Coordinates of C-alpha atoms and ligand atoms in Angstrom, one line a residue:
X11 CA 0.0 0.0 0.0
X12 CA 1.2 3.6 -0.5
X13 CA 2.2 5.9 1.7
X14 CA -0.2 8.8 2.0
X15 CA 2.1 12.4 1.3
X16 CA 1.1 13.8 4.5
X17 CA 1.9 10.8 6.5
X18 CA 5.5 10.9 5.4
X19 CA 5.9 14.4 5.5
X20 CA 4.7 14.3 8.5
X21 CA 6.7 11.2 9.9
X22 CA 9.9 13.0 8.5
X23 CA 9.3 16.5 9.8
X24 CA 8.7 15.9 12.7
X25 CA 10.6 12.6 13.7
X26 CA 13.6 14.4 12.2
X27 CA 14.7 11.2 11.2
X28 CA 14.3 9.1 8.1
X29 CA 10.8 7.6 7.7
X30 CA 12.6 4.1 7.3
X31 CA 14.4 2.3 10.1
X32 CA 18.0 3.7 9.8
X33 CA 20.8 0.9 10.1
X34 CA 23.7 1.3 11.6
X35 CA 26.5 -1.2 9.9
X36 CA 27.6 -1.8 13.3
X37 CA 25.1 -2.3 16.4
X38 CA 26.3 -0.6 19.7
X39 CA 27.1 -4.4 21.2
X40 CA 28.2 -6.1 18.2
X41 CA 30.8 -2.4 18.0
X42 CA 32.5 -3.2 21.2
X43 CA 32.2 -7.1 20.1
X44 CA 33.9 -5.6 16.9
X45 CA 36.9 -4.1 19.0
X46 CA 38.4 -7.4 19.2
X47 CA 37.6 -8.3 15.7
X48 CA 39.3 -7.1 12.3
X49 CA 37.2 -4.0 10.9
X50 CA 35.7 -4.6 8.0
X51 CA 37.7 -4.4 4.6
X52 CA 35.7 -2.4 3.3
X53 CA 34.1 -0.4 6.1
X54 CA 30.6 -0.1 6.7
X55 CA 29.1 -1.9 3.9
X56 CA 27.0 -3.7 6.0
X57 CA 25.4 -0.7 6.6
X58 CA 23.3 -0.9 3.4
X59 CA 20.8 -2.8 3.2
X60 CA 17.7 -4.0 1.1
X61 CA 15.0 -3.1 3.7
X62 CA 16.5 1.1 3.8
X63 CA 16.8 1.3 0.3
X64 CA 13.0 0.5 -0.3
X65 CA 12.4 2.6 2.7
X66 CA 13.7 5.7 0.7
X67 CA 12.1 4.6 -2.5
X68 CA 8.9 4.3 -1.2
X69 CA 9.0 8.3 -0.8
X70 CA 11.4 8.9 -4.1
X71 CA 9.5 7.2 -6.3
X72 CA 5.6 7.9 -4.7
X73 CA 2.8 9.2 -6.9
X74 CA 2.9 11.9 -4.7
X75 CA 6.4 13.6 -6.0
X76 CA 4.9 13.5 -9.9
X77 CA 7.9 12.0 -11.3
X78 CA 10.8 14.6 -10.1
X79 CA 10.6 16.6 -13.7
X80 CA 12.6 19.5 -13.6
X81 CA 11.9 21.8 -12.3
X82 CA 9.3 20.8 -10.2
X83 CA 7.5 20.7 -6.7
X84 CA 8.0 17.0 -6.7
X85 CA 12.1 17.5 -7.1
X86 CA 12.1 20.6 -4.4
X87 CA 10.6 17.9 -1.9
X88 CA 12.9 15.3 -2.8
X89 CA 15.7 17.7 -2.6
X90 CA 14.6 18.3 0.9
X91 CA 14.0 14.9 2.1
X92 CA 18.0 14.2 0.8
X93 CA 19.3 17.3 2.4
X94 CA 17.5 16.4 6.1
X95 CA 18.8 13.3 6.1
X96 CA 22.3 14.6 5.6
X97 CA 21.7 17.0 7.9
X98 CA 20.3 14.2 10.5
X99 CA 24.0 12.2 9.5
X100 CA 26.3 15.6 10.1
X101 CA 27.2 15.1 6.7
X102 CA 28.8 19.2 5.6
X103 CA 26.6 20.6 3.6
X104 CA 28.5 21.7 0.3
X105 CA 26.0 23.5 -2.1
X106 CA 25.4 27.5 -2.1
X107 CA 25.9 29.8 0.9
X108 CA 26.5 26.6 3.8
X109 CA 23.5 25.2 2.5
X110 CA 22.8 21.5 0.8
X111 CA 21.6 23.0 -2.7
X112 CA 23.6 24.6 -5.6
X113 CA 20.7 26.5 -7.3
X114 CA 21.0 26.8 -11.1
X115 CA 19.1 28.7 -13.4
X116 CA 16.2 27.8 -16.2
X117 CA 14.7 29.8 -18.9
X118 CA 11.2 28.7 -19.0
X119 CA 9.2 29.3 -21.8
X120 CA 5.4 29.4 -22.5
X121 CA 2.9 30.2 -25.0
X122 CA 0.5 33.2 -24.5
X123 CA -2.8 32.0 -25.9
X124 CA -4.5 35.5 -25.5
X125 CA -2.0 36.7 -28.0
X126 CA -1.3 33.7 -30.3
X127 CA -3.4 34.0 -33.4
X128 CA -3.8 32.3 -37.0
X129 CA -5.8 32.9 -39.7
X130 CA -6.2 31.8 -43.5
X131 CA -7.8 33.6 -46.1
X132 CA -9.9 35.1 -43.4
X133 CA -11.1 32.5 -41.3
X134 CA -9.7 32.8 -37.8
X135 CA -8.4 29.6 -36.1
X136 CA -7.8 29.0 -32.3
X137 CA -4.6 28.2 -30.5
X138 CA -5.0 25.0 -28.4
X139 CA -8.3 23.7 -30.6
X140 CA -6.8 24.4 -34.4
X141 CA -3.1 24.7 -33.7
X142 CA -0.3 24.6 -31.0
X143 CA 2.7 26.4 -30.9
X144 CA 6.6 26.4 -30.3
X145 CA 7.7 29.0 -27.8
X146 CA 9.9 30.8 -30.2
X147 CA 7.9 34.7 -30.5
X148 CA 7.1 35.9 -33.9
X149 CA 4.3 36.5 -36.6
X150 CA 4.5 36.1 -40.5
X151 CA 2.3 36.2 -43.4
X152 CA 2.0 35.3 -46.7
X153 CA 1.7 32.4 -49.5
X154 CA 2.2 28.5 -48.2
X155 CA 4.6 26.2 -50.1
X156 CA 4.3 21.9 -48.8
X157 CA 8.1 20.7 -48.4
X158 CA 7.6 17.3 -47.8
X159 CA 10.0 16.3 -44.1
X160 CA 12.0 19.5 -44.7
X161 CA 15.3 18.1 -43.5
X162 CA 18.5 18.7 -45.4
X163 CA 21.6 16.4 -44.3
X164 CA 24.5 16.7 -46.9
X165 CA 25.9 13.1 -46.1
X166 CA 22.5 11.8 -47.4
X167 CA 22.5 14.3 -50.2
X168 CA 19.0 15.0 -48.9
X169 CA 17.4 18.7 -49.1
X170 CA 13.6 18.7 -49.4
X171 CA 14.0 22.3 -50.0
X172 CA 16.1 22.5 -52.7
X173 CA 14.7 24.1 -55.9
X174 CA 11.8 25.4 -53.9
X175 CA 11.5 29.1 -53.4
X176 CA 10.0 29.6 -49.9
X177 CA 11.6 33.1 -49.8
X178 CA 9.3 35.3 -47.5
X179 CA 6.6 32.3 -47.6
X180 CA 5.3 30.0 -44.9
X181 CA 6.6 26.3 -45.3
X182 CA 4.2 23.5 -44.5
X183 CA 6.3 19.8 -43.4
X184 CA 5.5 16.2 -42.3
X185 CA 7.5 15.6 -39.0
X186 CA 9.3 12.4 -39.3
X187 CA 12.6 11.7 -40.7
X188 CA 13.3 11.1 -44.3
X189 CA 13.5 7.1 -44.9
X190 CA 16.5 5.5 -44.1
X191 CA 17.9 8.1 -42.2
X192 CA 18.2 7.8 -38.2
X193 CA 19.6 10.2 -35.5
X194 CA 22.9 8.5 -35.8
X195 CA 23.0 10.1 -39.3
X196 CA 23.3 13.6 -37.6
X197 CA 25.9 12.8 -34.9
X198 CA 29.4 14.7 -35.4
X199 CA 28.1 16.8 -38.1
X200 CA 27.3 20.8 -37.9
X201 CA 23.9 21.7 -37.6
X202 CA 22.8 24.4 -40.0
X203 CA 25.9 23.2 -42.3
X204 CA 26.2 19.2 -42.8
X205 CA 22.1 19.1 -41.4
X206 CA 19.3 21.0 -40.6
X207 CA 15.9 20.1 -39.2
X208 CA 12.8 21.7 -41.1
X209 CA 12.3 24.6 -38.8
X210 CA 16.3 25.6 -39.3
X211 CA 16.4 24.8 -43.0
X212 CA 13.3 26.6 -43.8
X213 CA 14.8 29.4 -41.7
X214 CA 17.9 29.4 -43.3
X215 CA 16.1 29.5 -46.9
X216 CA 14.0 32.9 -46.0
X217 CA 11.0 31.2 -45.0
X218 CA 9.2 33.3 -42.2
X219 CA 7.4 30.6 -40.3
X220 CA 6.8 26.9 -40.4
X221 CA 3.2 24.5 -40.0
X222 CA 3.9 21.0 -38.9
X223 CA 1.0 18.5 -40.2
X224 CA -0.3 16.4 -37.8
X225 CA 0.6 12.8 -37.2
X226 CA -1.1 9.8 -35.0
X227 CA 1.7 11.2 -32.1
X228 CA 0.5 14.3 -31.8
X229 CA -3.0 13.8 -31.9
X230 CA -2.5 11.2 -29.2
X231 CA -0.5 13.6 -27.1
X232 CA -2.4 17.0 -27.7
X233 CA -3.7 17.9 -24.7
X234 CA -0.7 17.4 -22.5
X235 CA 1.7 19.5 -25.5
X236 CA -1.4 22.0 -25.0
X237 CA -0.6 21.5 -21.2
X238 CA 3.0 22.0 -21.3
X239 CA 3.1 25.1 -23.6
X240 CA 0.3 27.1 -21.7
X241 CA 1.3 26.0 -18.0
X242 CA 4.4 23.7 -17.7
X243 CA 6.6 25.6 -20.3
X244 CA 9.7 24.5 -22.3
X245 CA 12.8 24.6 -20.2
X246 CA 16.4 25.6 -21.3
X247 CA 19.2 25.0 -19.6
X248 CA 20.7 28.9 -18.2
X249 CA 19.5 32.2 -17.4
X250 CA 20.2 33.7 -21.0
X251 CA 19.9 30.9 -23.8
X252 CA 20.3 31.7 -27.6
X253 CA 17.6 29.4 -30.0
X254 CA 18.7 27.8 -32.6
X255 CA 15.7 28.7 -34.9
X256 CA 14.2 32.3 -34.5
X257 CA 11.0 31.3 -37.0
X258 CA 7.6 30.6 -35.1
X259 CA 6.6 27.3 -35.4
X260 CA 2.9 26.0 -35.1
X261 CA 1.3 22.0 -35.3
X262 CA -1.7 21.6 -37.1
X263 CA -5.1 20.3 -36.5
X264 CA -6.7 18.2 -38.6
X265 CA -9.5 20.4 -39.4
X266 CA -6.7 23.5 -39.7
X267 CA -4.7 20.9 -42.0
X268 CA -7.6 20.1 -44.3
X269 CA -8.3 24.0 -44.6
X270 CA -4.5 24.2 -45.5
X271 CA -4.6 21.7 -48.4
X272 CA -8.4 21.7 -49.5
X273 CA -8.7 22.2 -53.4
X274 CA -4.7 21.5 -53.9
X275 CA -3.7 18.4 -56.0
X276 CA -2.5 16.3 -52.7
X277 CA -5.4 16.7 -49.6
X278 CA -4.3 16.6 -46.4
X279 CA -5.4 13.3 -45.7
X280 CA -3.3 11.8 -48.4
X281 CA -0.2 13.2 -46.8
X282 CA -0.9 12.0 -43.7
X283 CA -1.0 8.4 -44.7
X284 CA 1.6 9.0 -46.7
X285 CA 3.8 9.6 -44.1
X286 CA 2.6 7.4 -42.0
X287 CA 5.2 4.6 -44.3
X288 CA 7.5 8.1 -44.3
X289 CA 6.9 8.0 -48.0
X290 CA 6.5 12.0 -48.3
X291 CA 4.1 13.6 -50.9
X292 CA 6.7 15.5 -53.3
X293 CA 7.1 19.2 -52.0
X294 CA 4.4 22.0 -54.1
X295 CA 3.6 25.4 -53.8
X296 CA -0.3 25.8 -52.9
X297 CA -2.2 27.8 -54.8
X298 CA -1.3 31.3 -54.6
X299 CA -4.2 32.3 -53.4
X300 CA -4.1 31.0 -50.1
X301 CA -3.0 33.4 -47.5
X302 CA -2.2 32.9 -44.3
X303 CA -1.3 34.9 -41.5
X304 CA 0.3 34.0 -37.6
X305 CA 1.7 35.1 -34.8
X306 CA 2.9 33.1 -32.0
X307 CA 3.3 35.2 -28.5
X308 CA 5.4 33.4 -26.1
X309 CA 7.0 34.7 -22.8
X310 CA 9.7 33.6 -20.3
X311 CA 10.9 33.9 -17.6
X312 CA 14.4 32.3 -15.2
X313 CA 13.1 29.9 -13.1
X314 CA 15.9 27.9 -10.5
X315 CA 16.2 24.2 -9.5
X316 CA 19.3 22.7 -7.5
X317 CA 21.6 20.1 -7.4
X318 CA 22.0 18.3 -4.0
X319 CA 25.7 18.0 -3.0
X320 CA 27.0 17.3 0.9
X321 CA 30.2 15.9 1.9
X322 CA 31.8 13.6 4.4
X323 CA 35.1 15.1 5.2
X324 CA 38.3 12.6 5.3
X325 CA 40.0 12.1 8.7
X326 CA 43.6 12.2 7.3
X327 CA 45.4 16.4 7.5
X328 CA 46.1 15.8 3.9
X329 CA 44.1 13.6 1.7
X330 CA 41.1 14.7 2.9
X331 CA 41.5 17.6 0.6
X332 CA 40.9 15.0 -2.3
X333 CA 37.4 13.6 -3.3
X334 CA 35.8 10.6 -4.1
X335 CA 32.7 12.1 -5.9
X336 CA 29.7 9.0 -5.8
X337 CA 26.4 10.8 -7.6
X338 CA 23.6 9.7 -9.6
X339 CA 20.2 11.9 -10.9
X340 CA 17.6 12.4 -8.6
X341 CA 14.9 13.5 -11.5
X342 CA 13.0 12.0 -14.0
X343 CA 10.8 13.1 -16.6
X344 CA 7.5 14.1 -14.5
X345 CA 3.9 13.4 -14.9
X346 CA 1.4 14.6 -17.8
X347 CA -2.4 14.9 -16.1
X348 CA -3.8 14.5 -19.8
X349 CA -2.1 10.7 -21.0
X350 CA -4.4 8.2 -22.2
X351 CA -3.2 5.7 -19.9
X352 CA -4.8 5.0 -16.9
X353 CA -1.4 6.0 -14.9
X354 CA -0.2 9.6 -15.4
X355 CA 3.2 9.7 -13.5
X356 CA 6.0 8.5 -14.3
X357 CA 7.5 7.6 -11.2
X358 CA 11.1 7.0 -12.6
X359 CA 12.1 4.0 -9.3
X360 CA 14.5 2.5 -11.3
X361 CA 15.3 5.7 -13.5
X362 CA 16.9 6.9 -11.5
X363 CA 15.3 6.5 -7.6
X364 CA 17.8 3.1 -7.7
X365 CA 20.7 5.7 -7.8
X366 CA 19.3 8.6 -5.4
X367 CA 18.4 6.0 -2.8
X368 CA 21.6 4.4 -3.4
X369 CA 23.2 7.4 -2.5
X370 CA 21.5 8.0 0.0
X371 CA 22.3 4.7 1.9
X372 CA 25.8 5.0 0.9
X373 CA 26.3 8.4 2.2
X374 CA 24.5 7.1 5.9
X375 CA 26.9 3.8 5.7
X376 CA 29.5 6.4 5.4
X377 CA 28.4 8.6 8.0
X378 CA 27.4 5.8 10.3
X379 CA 30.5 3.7 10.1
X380 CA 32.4 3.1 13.2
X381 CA 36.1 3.6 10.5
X382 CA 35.8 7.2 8.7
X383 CA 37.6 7.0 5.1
X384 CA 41.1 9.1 4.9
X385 CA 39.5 11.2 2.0
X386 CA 36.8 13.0 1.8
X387 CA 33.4 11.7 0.2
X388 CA 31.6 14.0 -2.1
X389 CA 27.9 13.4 -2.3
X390 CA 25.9 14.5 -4.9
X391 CA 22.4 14.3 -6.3
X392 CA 22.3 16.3 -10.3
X393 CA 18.8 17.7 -11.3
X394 CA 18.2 18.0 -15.2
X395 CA 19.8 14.4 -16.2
X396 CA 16.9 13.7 -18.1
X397 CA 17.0 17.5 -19.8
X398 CA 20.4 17.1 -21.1
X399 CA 22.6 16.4 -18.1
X400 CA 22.1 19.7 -17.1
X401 CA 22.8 19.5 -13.0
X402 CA 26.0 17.6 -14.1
X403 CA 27.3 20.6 -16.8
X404 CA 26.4 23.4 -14.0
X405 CA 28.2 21.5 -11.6
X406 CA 31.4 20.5 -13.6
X407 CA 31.6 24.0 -14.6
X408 CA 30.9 25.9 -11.0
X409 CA 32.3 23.4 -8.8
X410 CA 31.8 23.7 -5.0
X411 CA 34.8 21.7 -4.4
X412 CA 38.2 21.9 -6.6
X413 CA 37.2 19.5 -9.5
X414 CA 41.1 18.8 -9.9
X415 CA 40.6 17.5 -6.5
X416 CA 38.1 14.9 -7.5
X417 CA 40.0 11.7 -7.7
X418 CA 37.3 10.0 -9.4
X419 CA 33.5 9.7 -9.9
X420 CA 31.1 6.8 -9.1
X421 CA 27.8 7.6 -11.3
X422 CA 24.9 5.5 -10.6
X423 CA 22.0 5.3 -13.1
X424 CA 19.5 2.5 -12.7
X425 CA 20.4 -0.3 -10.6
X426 CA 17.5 -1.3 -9.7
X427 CA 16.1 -3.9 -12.1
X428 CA 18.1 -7.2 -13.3
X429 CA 16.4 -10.2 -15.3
X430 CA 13.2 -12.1 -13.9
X431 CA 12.9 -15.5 -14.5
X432 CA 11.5 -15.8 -18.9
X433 CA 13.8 -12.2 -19.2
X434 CA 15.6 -14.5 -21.6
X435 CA 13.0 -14.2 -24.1
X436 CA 11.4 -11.0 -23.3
X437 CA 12.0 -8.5 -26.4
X438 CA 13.4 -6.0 -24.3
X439 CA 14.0 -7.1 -20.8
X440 CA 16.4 -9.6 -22.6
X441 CA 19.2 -7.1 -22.1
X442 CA 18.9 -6.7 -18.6
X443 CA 21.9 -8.2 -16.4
X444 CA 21.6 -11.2 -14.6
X445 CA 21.5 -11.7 -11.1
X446 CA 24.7 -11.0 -10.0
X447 CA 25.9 -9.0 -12.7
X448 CA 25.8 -4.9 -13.5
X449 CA 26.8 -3.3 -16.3
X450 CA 30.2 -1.2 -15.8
X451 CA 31.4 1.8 -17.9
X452 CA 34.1 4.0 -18.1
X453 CA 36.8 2.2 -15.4
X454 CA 39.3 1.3 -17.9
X455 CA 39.0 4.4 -20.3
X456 CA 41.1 7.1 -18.6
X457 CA 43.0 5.6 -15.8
X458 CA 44.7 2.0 -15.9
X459 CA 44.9 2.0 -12.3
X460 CA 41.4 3.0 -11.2
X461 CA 40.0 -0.1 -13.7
X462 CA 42.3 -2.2 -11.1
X463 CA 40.8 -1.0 -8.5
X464 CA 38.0 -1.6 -9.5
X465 CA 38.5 -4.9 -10.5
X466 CA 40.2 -6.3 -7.5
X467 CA 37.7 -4.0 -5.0
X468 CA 35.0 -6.6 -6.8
X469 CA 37.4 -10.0 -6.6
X470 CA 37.7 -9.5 -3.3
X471 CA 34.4 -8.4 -2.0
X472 CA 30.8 -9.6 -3.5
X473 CA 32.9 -10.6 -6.6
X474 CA 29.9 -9.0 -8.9
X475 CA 30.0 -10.4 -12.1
X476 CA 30.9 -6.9 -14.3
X477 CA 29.4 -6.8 -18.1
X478 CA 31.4 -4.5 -20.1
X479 CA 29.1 -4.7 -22.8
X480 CA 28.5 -1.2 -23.6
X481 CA 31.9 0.0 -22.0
X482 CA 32.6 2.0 -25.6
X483 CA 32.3 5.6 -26.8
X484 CA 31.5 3.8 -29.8
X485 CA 28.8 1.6 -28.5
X486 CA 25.5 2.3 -30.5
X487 CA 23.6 2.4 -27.6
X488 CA 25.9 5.6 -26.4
X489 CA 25.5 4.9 -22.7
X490 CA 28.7 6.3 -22.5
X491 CA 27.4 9.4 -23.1
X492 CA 23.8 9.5 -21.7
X493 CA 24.5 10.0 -18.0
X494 CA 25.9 12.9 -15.9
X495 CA 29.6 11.2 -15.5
X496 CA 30.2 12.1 -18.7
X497 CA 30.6 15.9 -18.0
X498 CA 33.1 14.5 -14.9
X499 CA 35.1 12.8 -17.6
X500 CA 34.6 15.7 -20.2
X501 CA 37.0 18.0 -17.3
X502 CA 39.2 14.9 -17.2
X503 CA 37.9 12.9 -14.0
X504 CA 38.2 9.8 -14.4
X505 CA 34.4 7.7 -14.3
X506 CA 32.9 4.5 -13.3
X507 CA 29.6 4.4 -14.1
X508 CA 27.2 1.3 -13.0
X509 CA 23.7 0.8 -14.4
X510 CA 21.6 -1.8 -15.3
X511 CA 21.1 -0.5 -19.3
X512 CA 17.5 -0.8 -20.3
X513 CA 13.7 -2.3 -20.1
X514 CA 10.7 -2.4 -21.2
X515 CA 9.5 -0.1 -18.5
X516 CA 12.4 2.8 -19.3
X517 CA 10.8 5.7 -19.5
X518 CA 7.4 4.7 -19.0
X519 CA 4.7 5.5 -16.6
X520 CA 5.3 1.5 -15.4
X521 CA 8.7 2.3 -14.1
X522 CA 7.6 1.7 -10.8
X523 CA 8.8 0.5 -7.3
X524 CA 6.9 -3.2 -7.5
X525 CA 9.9 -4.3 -10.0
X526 CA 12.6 -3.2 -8.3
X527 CA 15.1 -5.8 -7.1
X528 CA 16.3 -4.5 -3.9
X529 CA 18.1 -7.5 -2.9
X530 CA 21.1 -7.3 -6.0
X531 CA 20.5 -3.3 -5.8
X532 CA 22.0 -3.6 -2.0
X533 CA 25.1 -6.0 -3.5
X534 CA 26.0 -3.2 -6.7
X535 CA 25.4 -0.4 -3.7
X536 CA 27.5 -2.5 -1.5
X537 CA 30.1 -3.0 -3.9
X538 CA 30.0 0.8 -4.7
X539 CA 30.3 1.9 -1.4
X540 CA 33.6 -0.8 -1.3
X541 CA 35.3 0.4 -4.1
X542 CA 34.7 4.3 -3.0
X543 CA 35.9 3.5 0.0
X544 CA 39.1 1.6 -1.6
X545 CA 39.5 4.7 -3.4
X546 CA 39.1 7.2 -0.5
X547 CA 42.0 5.4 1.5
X548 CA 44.4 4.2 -0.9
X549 CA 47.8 6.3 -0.5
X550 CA 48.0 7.6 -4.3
X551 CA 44.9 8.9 -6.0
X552 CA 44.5 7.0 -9.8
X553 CA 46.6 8.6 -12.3
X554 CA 45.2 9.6 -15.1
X555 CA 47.4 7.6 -17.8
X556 CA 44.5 7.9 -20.7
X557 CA 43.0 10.6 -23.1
X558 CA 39.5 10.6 -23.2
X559 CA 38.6 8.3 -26.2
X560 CA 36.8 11.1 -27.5
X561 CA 37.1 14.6 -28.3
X562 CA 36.1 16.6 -25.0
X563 CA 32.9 18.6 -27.1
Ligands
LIG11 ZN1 18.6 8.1 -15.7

């Protein structure tokens, strides 16, 4: 059953302590029973356990924080249940100003519907019922020319543009991607030079606005785009942010679309099955009588969310200026009140709650073990992973702590689900580890030693078995590249980063608690915790004997 809000608000208010039972790796008697007994290798990982990591998620991943988006109520309360815990542990806090958050600011963007307006040959049309728009200001008028997807990408020798004259006109495309191309096709290449996506290439031809035809995805999702333009808004990483496009851009309704292409020699019907196979009607002008007028009125404002970062300092006069940095993302993609589906939330428990709970316990192992490591212990929870990796880039670029100091960083990103018994032949859940196993990334690429460590931490400890599956730049599923250590490795810290790869539940509202395997999510924390804390007393820090195997964008 689920924890009412105000229940564990109130349990964690007022009881100042965590709402699950906290452990303490060592029991008071079993300490003193300790004195006479070796301490543990590995410190305190006893002090993580199965029962406090479900504890935690039971309030990280609750309907009742709306999926963490950011930025959102849901992540300010989880950033304040993981700074009162710290707090409870006497871990320093190490964000802005002696406090436990390093703020960061948003440009949020949102439609004005009062002053959004379109109309063709006369007839007025209403934003939200007949069309939506982007949040990029403008208006335009004038004559309407169809340009099939619109993309241009040179190493294709594809430009649905080319020979059209959209100068001054208002370009109508079919989202989707031309056929055979896929986003891979883009990677390394210059936008606006070797590619550019209809809105940019239209721009960058004279056009003054584009339309966007309608397709099954956007009918299915209208009211929640409606939602997010009018209330949520369109975020952007910084206070000051520079668009790529500068053209408004609107979507089509079906009845605006029909309107659009009624009396031309392809309807709008036809172009919409077409695409549905990605086939694309060839690009016409229609008939220059049609005229058609919008503007798009969008405002914004700087909004601020926060990353969560504390730190357990080392008990030795010197290396305890050196930090073993252990973080993962403690958002996710939020909730939309107008999905079809029957559950609205995406509660993100594996993606990533495994990794902020994980934390979490690791952190009060640290805090609560009898030995205290000779380094210090860098905690920290990024917002905007799921944005772009945006609490990561703040952070690596405004450290609170010398990142030249940062011996290495531990990123965990789903840990939470490994295969069930029949994963073998599940489509997707196929590619989950096995019991016992986690996917590792990054240990080898920068630093020879750190991969030992690593390696021998595990030997001699739970002896995990590690997949290095995906452990290459070059991987196609760029893992490598889709979580915040990258931006640790991008300044030349050298990474591990642990995860579980993906499900058939990534990303979807189903990404929920009941699947989680907490029992191998305590071994992979456990073995964490180890190898941070191999790392935070070892008497050389890992040298740094590799270039990044790729170029530091
Ligand atoms: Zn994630």
């Amino acid at each position: 059953m689920r924890k009412s809000l105000a229940f564990l608000l109130l349990l964690f208010i007022f009881s100042g302590v965590s709402a699950v039972p906290a452990q303490t790796g060592t029991k008071k008697g079993k300490t003193n029973a300790a004195a006479t007994t070796t301490a543990p290798r590995f410190g305190n990982t006893d002090g993580i356990t199965a029962a406090q990591l479900r504890g935690y998620l039971e309030f990280i991943a609750s309907d009742e924080l709306e999926g963490r988006d950011t930025p959102s109520r849901g992540l300010d309360i989880a950033a304040m249940f993981i700074a009162d815990h710290l707090r409870a542990w006497g871990i320093k806090p190490a964000g802005d100003n002696g406090t436990y958050f390093q703020k960061f600011p948003l440009r949020r963007k949102r439609v004005d519907a009062a002053g959004t307006r379109l109309e063709l040959n006369g007839q007025s049309y209403a934003y939200g019922e007949d069309f939506l728009a982007g949040t990029i200001s403008g208006s335009a008028s004038g004559g309407l020319v169809y340009a099939g997807h619109g993309w241009m990408i040179k190493s294709k020798n594809i430009d649905a543009l080319q020979g059209l004259d959209v100068k001054d006109k208002i370009v109508v495309v079919t989202s989707g991607l031309p056929k055979g191309v896929t986003f891979q096709d883009l990677q390394g290449g210059k936008q606006g030079v070797d590619w550019a996506s209809p809105t940019l290439n239209a721009q960058l031809k004279g056009a003054k606005a584009v339309i966007v035809m309608p397709n099954f995805g956007t009918l299915a999702g209208w009211a929640g785009a409606r939602w997010t333009q009018t209330e949520k808004g369109a975020y952007e990483f910084g206070a000051e942010t520079a668009a790529t496009t500068a053209i408004p851009v609107v979507t089509a309704s079906p009845r605006l679309a029909a309107a659009l292409f009624q009396g031309e020699k392809a309807s709008a019907g036809m172009i919409f099955n077409k695409a549905v196979t990605q086939d694309f009607v060839e690009p016409f002008e229609l008939k220059p009588t049609k005229k058609l007028s919008l503007t798009v009125a969008a405002r914004a404002d700087t909004v601020y969310t926060q990353n969560v970062v504390g730190v357990l300092e080392g008990t030795d006069p010197v290396l305890k200026n050196e930090y073993v940095a252990v973080g993962a993302h403690y958002d996710h993609v939020g909730m939309n009140p107008f999905w079809p589906g029957e559950d609205k939330i995406w509660n993100g428990a594996d993606d990533d709650g495994s990794g902020t709970v994980s934390v979490l316990s690791i952190a009060e192992a640290f805090a609560k073990g009898a030995q205290k490591p000779k380094r210090s212990i860098l905690f920290i929870w990024h917002a905007g992973e799921e944005k772009g990796l945006w609490g990561s880039e703040y952070f690596t670029n405004n450290p609170t702590v010398p990142l030249d100091k940062v011996i290495t960083e531990l990123n965990i990103d789903m840990i939470g689900r490994y295969q069930n018994p029949g994963d073998e032949n599940h489509p997707v859940n196929k590619f989950l580890p096995k019991p016992g196993e986690v996917f590792v990334i990054g240990s080898k690429m920068m630093s020879t030693e750190l991969g030992a460590v690593s390696e021998e931490t595990n030997k001699s400890f739970l002896n995990l078995s590690f997949n290095y599956k995906y452990d290459d730049p070059k991987d196609p599923e760029q893992f490598f590249y889709r979580s915040d250590h990258y931006n640790y490795a991008r300044k030349g810290v050298p990474i591990i980063f642990y995860m579980d790869g993906t499900h058939a539940d990534y990303h979807q509202p189903s990404d929920s608690i009941e699947k989680i395997n907490f029992e191998q999510m305590e071994r992979v924390a456990r073995t964490i915790f180890a190898t941070g804390w191999e790392l935070a007393n070892r008497a050389v820090r890992p040298t740094v004997d590799k270039p990044l195997p790729v170029d530091g964008q």
